[in-house]
Coordinates of C-alpha atoms and ligand atoms in Angstrom, one line a residue:
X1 CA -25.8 -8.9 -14.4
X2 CA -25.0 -5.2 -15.2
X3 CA -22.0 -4.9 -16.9
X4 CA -18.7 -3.1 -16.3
X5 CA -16.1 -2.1 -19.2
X6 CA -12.7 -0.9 -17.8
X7 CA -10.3 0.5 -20.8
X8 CA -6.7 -0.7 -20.1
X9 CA -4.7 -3.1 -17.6
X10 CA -2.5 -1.3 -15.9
X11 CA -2.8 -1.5 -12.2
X12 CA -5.0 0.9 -11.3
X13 CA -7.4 -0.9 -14.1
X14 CA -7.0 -4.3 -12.7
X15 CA -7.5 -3.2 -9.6
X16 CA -10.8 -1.3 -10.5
X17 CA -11.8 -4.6 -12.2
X18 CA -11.0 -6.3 -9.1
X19 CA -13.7 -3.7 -7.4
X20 CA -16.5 -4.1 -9.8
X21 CA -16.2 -8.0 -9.8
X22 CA -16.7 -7.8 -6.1
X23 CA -19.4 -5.8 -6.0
X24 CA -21.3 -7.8 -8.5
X25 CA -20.7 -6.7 -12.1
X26 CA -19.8 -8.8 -15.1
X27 CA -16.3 -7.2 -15.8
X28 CA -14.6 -7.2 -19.0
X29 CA -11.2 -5.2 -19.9
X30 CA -10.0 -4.2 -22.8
X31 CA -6.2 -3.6 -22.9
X32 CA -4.2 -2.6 -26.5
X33 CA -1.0 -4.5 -25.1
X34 CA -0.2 -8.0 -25.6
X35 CA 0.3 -8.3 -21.8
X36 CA -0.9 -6.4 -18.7
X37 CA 0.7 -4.2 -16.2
X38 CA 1.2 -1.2 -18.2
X39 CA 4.3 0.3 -16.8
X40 CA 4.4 -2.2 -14.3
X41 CA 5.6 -5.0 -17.0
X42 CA 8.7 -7.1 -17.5
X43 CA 11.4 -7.8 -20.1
X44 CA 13.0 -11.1 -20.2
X45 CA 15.9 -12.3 -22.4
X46 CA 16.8 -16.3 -22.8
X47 CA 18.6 -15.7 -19.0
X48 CA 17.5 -12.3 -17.5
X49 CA 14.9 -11.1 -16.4
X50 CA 14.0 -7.4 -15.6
X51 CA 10.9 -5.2 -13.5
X52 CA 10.2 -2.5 -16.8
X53 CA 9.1 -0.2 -14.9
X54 CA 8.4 0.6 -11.1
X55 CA 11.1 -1.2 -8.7
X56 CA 10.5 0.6 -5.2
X57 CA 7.5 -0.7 -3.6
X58 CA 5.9 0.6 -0.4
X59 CA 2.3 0.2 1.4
X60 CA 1.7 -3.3 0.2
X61 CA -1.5 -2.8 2.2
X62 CA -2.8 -1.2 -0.8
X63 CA -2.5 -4.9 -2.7
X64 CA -3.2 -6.7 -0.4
X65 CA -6.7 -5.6 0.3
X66 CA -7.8 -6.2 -2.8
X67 CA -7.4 -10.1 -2.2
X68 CA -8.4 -9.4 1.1
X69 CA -12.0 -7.8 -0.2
X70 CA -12.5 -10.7 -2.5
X71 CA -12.7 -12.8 0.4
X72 CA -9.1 -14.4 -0.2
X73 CA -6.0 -14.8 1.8
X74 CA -3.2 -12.5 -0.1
X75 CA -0.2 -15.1 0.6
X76 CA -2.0 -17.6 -1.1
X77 CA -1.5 -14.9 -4.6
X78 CA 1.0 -12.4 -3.4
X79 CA 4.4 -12.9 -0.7
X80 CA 6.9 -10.2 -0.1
X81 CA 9.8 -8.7 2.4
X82 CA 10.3 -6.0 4.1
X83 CA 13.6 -5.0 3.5
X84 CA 16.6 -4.4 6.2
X85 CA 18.2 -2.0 3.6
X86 CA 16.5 0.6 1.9
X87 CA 19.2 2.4 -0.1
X88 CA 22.9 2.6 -0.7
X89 CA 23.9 6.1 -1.5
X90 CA 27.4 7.2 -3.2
X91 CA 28.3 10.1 -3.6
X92 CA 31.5 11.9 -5.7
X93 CA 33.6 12.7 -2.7
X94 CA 33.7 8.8 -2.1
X95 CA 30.8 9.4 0.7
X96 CA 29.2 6.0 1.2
X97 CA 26.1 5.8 3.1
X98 CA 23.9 2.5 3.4
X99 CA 20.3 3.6 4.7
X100 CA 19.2 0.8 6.9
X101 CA 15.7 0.5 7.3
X102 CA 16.7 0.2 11.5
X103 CA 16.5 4.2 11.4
X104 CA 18.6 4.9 14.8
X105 CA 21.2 3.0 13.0
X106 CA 21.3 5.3 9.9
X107 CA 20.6 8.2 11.8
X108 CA 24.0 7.2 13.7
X109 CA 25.6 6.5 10.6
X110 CA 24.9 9.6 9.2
X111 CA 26.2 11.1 12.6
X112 CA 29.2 9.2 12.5
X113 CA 30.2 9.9 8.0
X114 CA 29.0 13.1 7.7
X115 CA 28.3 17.0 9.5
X116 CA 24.8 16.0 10.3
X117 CA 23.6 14.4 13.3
X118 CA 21.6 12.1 14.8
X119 CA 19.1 14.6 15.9
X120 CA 18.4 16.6 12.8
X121 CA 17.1 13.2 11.0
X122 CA 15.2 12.3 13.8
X123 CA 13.3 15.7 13.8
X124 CA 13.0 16.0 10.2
X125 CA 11.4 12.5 9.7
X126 CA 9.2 13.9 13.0
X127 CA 8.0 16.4 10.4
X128 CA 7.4 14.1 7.7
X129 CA 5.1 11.8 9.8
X130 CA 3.5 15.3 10.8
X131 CA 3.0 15.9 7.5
X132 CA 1.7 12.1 6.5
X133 CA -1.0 12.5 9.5
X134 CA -2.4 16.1 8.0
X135 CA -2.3 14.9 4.5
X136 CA -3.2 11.4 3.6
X137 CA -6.6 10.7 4.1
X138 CA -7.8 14.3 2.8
X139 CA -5.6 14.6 -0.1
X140 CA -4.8 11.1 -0.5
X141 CA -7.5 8.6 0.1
X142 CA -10.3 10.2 -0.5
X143 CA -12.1 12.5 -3.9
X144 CA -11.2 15.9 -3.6
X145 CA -14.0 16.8 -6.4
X146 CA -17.1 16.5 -3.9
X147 CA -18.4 18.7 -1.1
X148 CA -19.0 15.3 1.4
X149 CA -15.1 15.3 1.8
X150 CA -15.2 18.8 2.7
X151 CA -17.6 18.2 5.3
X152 CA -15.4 15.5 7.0
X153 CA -14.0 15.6 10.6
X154 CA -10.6 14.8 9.7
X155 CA -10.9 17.9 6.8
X156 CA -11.6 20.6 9.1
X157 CA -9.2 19.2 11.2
X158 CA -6.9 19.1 8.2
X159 CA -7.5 22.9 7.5
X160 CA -7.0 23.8 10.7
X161 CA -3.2 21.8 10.3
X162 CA -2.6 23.8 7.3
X163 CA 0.0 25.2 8.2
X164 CA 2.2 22.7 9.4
X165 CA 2.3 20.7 5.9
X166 CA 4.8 23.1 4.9
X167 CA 3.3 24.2 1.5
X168 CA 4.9 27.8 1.3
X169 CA 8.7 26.8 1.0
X170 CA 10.6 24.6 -1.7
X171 CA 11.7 20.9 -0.3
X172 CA 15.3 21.8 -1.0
X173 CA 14.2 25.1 1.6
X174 CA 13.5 23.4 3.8
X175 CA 15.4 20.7 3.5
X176 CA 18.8 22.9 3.5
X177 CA 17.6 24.0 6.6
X178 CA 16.7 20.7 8.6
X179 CA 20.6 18.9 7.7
X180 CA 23.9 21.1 7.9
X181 CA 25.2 19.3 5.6
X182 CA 24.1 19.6 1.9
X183 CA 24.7 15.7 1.1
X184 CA 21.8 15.3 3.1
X185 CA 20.1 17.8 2.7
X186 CA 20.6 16.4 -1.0
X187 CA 19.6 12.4 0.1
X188 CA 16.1 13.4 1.2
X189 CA 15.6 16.5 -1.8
X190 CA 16.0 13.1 -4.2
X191 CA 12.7 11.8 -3.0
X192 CA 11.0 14.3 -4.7
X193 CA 11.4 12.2 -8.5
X194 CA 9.4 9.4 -6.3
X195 CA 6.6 11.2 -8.3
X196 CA 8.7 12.8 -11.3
X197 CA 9.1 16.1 -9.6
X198 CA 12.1 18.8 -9.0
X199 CA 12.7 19.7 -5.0
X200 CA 14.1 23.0 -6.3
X201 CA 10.0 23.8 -7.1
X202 CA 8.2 21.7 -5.2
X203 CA 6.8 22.5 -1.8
X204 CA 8.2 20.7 1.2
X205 CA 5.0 18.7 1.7
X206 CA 6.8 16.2 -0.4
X207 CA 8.9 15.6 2.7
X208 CA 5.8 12.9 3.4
X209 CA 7.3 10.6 1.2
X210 CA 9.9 9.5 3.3
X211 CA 7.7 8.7 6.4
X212 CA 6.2 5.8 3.7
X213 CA 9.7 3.9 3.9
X214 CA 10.8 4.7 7.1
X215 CA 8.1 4.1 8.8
X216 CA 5.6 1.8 7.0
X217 CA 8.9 0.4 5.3
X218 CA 10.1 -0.8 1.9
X219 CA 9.3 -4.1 0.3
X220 CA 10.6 -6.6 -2.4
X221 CA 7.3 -8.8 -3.6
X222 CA 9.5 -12.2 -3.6
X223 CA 9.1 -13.0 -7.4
X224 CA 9.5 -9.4 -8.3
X225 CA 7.1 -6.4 -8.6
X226 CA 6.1 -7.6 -11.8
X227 CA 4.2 -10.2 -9.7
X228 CA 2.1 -7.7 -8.0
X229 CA 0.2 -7.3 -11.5
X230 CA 0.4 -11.0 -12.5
X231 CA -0.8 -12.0 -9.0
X232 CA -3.8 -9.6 -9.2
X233 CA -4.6 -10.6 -12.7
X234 CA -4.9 -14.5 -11.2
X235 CA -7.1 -12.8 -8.7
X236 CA -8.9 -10.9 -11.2
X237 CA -9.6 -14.1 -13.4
X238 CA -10.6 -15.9 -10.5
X239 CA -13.4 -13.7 -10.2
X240 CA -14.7 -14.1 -13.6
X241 CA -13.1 -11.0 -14.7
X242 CA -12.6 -11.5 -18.7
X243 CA -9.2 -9.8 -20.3
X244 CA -9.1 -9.2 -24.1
X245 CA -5.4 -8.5 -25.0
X246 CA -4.5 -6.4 -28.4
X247 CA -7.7 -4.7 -28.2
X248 CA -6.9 -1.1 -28.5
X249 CA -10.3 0.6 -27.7
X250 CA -11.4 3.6 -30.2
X251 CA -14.3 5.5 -27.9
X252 CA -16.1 5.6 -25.3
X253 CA -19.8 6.0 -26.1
X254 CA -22.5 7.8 -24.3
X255 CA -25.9 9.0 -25.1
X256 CA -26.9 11.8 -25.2
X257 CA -30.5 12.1 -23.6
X258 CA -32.1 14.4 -20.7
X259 CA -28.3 13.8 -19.3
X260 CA -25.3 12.3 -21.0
X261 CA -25.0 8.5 -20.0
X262 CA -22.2 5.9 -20.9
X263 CA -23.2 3.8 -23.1
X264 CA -20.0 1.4 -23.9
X265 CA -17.1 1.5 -26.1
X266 CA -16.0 1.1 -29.3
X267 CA -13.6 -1.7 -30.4
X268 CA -12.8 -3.4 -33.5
X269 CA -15.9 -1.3 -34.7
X270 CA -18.0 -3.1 -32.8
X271 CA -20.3 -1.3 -29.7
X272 CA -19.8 -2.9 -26.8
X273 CA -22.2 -1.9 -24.1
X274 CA -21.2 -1.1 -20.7
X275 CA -23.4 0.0 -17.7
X276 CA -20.2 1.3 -16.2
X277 CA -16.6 2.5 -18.1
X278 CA -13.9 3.1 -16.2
X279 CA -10.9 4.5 -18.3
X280 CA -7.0 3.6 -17.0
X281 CA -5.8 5.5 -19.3
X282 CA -3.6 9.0 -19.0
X283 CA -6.7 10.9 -19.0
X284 CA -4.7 13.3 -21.8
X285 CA -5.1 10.0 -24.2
X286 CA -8.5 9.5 -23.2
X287 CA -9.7 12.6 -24.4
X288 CA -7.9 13.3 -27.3
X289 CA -8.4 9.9 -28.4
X290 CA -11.5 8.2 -27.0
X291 CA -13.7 11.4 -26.2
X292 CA -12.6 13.2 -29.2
X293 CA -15.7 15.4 -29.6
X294 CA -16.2 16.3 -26.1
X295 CA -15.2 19.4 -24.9
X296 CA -11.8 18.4 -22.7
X297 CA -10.9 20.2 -19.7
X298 CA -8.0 22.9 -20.9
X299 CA -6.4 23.6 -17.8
X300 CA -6.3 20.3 -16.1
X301 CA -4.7 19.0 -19.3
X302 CA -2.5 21.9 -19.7
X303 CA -0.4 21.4 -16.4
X304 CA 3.4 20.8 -16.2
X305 CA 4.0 16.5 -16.5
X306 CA 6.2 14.5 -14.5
X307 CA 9.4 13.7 -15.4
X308 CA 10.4 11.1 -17.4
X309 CA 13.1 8.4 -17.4
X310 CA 15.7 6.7 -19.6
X311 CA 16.4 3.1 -18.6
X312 CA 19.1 0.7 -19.9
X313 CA 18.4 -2.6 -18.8
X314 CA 22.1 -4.3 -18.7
X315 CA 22.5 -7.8 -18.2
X316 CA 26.2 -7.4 -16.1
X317 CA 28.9 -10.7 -15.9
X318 CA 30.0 -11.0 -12.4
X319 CA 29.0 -10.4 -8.8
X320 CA 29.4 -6.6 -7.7
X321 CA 29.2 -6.7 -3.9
X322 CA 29.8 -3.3 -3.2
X323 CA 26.1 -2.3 -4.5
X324 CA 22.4 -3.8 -2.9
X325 CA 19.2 -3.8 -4.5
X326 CA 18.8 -0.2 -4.7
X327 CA 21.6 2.1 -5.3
X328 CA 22.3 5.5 -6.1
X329 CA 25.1 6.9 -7.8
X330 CA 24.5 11.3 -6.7
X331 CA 25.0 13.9 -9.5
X332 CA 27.8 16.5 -7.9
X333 CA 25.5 19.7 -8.4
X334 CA 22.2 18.1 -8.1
X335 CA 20.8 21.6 -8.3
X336 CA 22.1 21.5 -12.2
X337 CA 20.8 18.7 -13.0
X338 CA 17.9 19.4 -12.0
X339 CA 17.7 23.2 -14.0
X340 CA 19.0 20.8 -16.9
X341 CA 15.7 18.8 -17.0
X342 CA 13.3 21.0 -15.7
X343 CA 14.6 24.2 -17.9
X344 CA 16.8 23.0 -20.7
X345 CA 14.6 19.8 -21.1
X346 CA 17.8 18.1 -21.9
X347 CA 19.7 15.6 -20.3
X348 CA 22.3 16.0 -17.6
X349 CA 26.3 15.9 -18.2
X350 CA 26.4 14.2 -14.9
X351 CA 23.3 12.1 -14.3
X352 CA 22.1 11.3 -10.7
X353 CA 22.3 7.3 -11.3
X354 CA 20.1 4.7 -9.9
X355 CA 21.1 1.0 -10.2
X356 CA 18.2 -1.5 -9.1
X357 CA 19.6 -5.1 -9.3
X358 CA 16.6 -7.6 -8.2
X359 CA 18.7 -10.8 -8.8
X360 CA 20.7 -9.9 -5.1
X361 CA 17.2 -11.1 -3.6
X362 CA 15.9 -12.9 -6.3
X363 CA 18.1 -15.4 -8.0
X364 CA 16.6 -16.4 -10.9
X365 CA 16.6 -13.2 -12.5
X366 CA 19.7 -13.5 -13.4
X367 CA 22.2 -16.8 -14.1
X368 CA 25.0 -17.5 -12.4
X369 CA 28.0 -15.4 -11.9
X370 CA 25.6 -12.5 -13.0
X371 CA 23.3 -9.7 -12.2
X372 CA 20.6 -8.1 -13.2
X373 CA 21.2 -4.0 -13.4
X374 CA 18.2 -1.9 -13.8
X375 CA 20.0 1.3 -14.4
X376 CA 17.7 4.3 -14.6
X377 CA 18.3 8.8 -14.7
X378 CA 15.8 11.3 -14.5
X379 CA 15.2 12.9 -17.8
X380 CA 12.4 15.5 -19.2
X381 CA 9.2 14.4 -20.7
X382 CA 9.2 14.1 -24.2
X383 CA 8.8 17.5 -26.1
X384 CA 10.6 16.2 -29.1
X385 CA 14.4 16.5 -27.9
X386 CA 16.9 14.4 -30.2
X387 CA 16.8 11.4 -28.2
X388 CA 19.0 9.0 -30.4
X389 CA 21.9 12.0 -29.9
X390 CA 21.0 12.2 -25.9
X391 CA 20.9 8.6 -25.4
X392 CA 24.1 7.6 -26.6
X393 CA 25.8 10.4 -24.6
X394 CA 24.2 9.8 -21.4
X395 CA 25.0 6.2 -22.0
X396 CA 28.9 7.4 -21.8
X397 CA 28.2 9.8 -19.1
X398 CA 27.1 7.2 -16.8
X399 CA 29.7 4.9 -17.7
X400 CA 32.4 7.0 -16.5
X401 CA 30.4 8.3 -13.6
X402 CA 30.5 4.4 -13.1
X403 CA 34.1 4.1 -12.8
X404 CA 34.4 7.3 -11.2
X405 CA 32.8 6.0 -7.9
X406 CA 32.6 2.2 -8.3
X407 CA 36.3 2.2 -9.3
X408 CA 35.4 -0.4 -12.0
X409 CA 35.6 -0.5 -15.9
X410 CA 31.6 -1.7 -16.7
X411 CA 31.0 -1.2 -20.3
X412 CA 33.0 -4.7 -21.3
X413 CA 30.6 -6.7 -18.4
X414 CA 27.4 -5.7 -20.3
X415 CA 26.4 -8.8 -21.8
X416 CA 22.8 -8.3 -22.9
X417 CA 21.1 -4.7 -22.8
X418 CA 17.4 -3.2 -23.7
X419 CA 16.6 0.7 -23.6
X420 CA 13.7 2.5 -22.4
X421 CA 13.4 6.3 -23.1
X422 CA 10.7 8.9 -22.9
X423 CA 9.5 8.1 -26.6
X424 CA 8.7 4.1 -25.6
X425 CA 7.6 4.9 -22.4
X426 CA 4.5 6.3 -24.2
X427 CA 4.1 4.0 -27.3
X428 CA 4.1 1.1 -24.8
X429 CA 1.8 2.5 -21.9
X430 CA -0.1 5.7 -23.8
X431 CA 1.4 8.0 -20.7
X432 CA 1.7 11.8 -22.7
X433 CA 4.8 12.4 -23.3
X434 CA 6.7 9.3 -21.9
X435 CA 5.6 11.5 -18.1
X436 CA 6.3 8.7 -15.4
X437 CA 3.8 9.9 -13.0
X438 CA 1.1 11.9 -14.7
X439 CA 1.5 15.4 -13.9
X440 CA 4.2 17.1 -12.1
X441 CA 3.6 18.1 -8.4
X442 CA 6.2 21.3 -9.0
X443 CA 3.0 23.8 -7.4
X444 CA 1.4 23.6 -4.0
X445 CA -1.8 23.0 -5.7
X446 CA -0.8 20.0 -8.0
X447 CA -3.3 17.7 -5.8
X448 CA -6.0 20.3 -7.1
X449 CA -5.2 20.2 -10.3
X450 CA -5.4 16.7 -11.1
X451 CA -8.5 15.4 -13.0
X452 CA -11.2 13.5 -10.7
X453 CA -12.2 10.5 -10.5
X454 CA -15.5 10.6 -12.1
X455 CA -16.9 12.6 -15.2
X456 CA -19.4 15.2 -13.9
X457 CA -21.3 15.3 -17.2
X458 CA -21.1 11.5 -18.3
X459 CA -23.3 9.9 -15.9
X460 CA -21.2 6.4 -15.3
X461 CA -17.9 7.2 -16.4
X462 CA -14.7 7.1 -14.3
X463 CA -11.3 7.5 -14.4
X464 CA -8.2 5.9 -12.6
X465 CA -4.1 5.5 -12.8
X466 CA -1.7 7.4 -12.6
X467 CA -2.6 10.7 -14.5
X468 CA -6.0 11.3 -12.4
X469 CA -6.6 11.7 -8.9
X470 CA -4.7 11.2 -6.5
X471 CA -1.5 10.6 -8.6
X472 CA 1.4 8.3 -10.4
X473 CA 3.3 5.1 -8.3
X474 CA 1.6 2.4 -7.5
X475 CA 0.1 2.9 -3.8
X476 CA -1.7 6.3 -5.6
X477 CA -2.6 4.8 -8.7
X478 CA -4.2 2.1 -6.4
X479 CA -6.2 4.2 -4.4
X480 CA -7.4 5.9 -7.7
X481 CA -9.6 2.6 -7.9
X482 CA -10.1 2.5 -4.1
X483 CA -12.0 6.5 -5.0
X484 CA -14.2 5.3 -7.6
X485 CA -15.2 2.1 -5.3
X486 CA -16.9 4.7 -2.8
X487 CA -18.0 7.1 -4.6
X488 CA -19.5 4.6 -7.4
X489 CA -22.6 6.4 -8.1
X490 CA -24.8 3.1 -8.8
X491 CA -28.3 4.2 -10.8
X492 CA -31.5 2.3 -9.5
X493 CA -32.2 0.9 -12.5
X494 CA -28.6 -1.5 -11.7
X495 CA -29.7 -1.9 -8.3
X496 CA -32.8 -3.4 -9.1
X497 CA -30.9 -5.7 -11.4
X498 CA -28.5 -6.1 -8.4
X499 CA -31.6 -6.9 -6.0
X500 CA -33.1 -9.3 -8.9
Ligands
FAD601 P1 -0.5 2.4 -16.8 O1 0.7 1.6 -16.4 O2 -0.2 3.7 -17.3 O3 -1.3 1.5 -17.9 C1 -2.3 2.0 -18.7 C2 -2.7 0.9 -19.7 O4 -3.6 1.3 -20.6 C3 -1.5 0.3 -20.5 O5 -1.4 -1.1 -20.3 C4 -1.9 0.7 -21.9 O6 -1.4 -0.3 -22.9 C5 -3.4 0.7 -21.8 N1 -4.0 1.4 -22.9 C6 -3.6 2.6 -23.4 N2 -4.4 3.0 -24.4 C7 -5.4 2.0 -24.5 C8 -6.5 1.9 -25.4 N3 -6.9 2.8 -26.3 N4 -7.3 0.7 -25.2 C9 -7.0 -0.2 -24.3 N5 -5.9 -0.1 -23.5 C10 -5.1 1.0 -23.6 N6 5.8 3.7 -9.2 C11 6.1 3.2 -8.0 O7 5.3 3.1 -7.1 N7 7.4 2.9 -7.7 C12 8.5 3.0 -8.6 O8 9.6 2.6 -8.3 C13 8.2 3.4 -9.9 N8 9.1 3.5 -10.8 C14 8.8 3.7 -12.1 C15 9.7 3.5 -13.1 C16 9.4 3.6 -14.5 C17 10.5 3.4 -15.5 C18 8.0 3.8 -14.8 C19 7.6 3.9 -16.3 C20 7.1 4.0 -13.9 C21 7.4 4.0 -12.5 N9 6.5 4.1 -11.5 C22 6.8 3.7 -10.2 C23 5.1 4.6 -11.8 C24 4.1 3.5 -11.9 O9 4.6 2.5 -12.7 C25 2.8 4.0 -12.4 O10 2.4 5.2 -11.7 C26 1.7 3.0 -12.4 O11 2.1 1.7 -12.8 C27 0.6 3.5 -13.3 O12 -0.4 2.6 -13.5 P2 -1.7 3.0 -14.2 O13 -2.8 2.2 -13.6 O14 -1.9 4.5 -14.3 O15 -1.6 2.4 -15.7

């Protein structure tokens, strides 16, 4: 069988090992963790358990298709909810919104609380389904590094929409002008961090990401989204894909005949061959460190990164009703906080919070009497700040914004607690500079500047995650995998081994 090497198990690798076992290679991966998953991992302590990383989870479709193109039923691996509640929002006024996934009902909530109306979110989330049908399957699902996409139907169609993706104004532009009023305005600018970026930079076409909640809706996988990369492991494994944990790989080989071709990897010293290598890994990290004499491209590795985050994973005594699974806790000027990250690379005085607590669904995540709070702010990527210092005043900062809003003393409730700041983030998962998504998509030609899928001079080689084409969270990184899958360019010599 030809064989296929793929360089790290984080989803978008499992994933690709998923597609290269159905399509008939012997599939081996080689991760340097312990444990799979990559960002999307887990921490457990004798009686909590945590998601590490991503908690929001939208277009299961993605996951499930994979179980579905093995020729399995996806509820016999995988089993999630759609939830009734997508997010409750608090705000330092004492606002209180709860934005129920029945939109007329938050549209008439927002109608009802605040100097908005009904109509205004009605026409704005118009626009961002407007946007979703220009966009997605020219920037999103397909490569954009090969002239056959170009020559696509649905592309020229695409060009001709240009102009309604509205790529010439900031989100908060435009947001600022769908809402009167600025809390809202302020609610839909947040979705911009969805892939670590600022809505004071960004162009509006990020206004798509909403249309992924409210309309295709947001999910809870039942045992938590840690599950999605154990179940697709199980599904991995049962297609004979083999997984070699604590195996950092060194390089990626190739030879260098007529063309360049991939030859395999290195690991423990040892050249392992490889008809196929597809790297998972923040494609800054795969050249630096496993194509370290090839001649890496500058200016795709020289753009702007995401954001990154700061995570305190608190194990809480006692039942706090007044919160749901996802909560957020707004920063009064969000427009300083975000000119604190984006220009001061420091942390904000008054974080925008976000409290995900997965033992309100799931109970076993946390014991009795308890809950699980995931409690997560937007910080910069790592460019060497004094993090110890930062931490332990942002740690205050959102205590007290705690109290300020919940009206509740919280410190004395923490009973266990685990940090996760920029510096981890990238010792654990090899993402540069801690960056949650890859690059940033601050410029209206981010999707450009994002590395393909393929290498155009290694003959064999692909990448996927987060960091290439067509970007960070997990539906993206997903369809990373999905790209190489059609456009795997499969020499003859494999497909005679194929057709032997
Ligand atoms: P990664 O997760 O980056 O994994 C890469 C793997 O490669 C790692 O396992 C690493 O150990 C391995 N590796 C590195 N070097 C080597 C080597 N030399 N040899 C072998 N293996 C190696 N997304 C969402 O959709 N929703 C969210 O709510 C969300 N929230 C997030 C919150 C946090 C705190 C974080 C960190 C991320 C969040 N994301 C979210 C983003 C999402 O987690 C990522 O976009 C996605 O998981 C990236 O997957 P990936 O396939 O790029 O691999």
């Amino acid at each position: 069988k030809p064989k296929a090497i793929i360089i790290g198990a984080g989803i978008a690798g499992i994933a690709s090992a998923i597609r290269m076992a159905t399509k008939g290679f012997d599939v081996d991966i080689f991760e340097s963790n312990a444990f799979p998953g990559g960002k999307l991992a887990q921490i457990k302590s004798e009686v909590f358990r945590f998601d590490a990383g991503p908690s929001l989870f939208t277009m299961p479709k993605y996951v499930d298709e994979l179980f579905e193109l093995a020729g399995k039923n996806p509820i016999d691996y995988f089993k999630y909810e759609r939830l009734e509640e997508i997010c409750r929002y608090f705000y330092e006024d004492g606002l209180k919104l709860t934005a129920s996934a029945d939109l007329n009902k938050f549209a008439d909530e927002i109608e009802a609380k605040t100097n908005s109306t009904a109509k205004e979110v009605s026409a704005y989330l118009k626009k961002s389904e407007t946007i979703y049908e220009v966009t997605h399957k020219v920037f999103l699902e397909r490569t954009l590094h090969k002239i056959k996409s170009y020559i696509h139907w649905d592309t020229l169609k695409s060009v001709l929409k240009f102009g309604q993706i509205d790529a010439f104004r900031t989100q908060s532009k435009a947001n600022s002008s769908f809402f009167k009023d600025e809390r809202i305005a302020q609610l839909f600018n947040r979705y911009a961090t969805y892939n670590g970026s600022n809505p004071y930079q960004a162009p509006a076409t990020l206004n798509v990401i909403p249309h992924f909640e409210y309309h295709f809706g947001a999910f809870l996988p039942t045992e938590g989204m840690y599950s999605i990369t154990t179940s697709l492991v199980k599904l991995a494994e049962d297609l004979g894909v083999k997984f070699h944990y604590n195996k950092p790989v060194d390089e990626i080989k190739y030879s260098a005949e007529s063309k360049l071709k991939i030859e395999g990897i290195i690991c423990d010293e040892e050249l392992i061959k490889a008809d196929v290598v597809i790297s998972n890994l923040d494609i800054w990290f795969t050249y630096k460190n496993l194509l370290k004499n090839f001649p890496a491209p500058k200016r795709l590795l020289q753009q702007e990164r995401s954001s990154s985050a700061l995570i305190f994973y608190w194990g809480i005594k006692g039942i706090h009703p007044e919160l749901g699974l996802h909560n957020i806790l707004f920063a009064e000027d969000y427009k300083a906080e975000f000119d604190s990250i984006w220009k001061e690379k420091t942390i904000y005085k008054d974080p925008t919070v976000y409290i995900n607590i997965s033992s309100k669904h799931i109970k076993n995540d946390a014991p009795e009497n308890c809950e699980n709070w995931f409690v997560m702010i937007n910080v910069p990527s790592n460019s060497g700040q004094n993090w110890d210092i930062l931490i332990a005043e942002a740690r205050q900062n959102i205590l007290n914004k705690m109290e300020r809003i919940l009206k509740k003393e919280i410190a004395s409730s923490i009973i266990f607690e685990q940090i996760l700041d920029p510096r981890s983030i990238e010792a654990k998962t090899s993402s540069y500079q801690g960056a949650l998504y890859g690059n940033s998509s601050n410029n209206q030609f981010a999707a450009f500047l994002r590395h393909p899928n393929f290498s155009s001079k290694i003959e064999n080689l692909y990448f996927c995650g987060g960091s290439v084409h067509p970007g960070g969270g997990i539906p993206l990184a997903l369809l990373s995998a999905k790209i190489i899958d059609e456009n795997l360019n499969i020499p003859k010599s494999i497909k005679d081994t194929f057709a032997n």
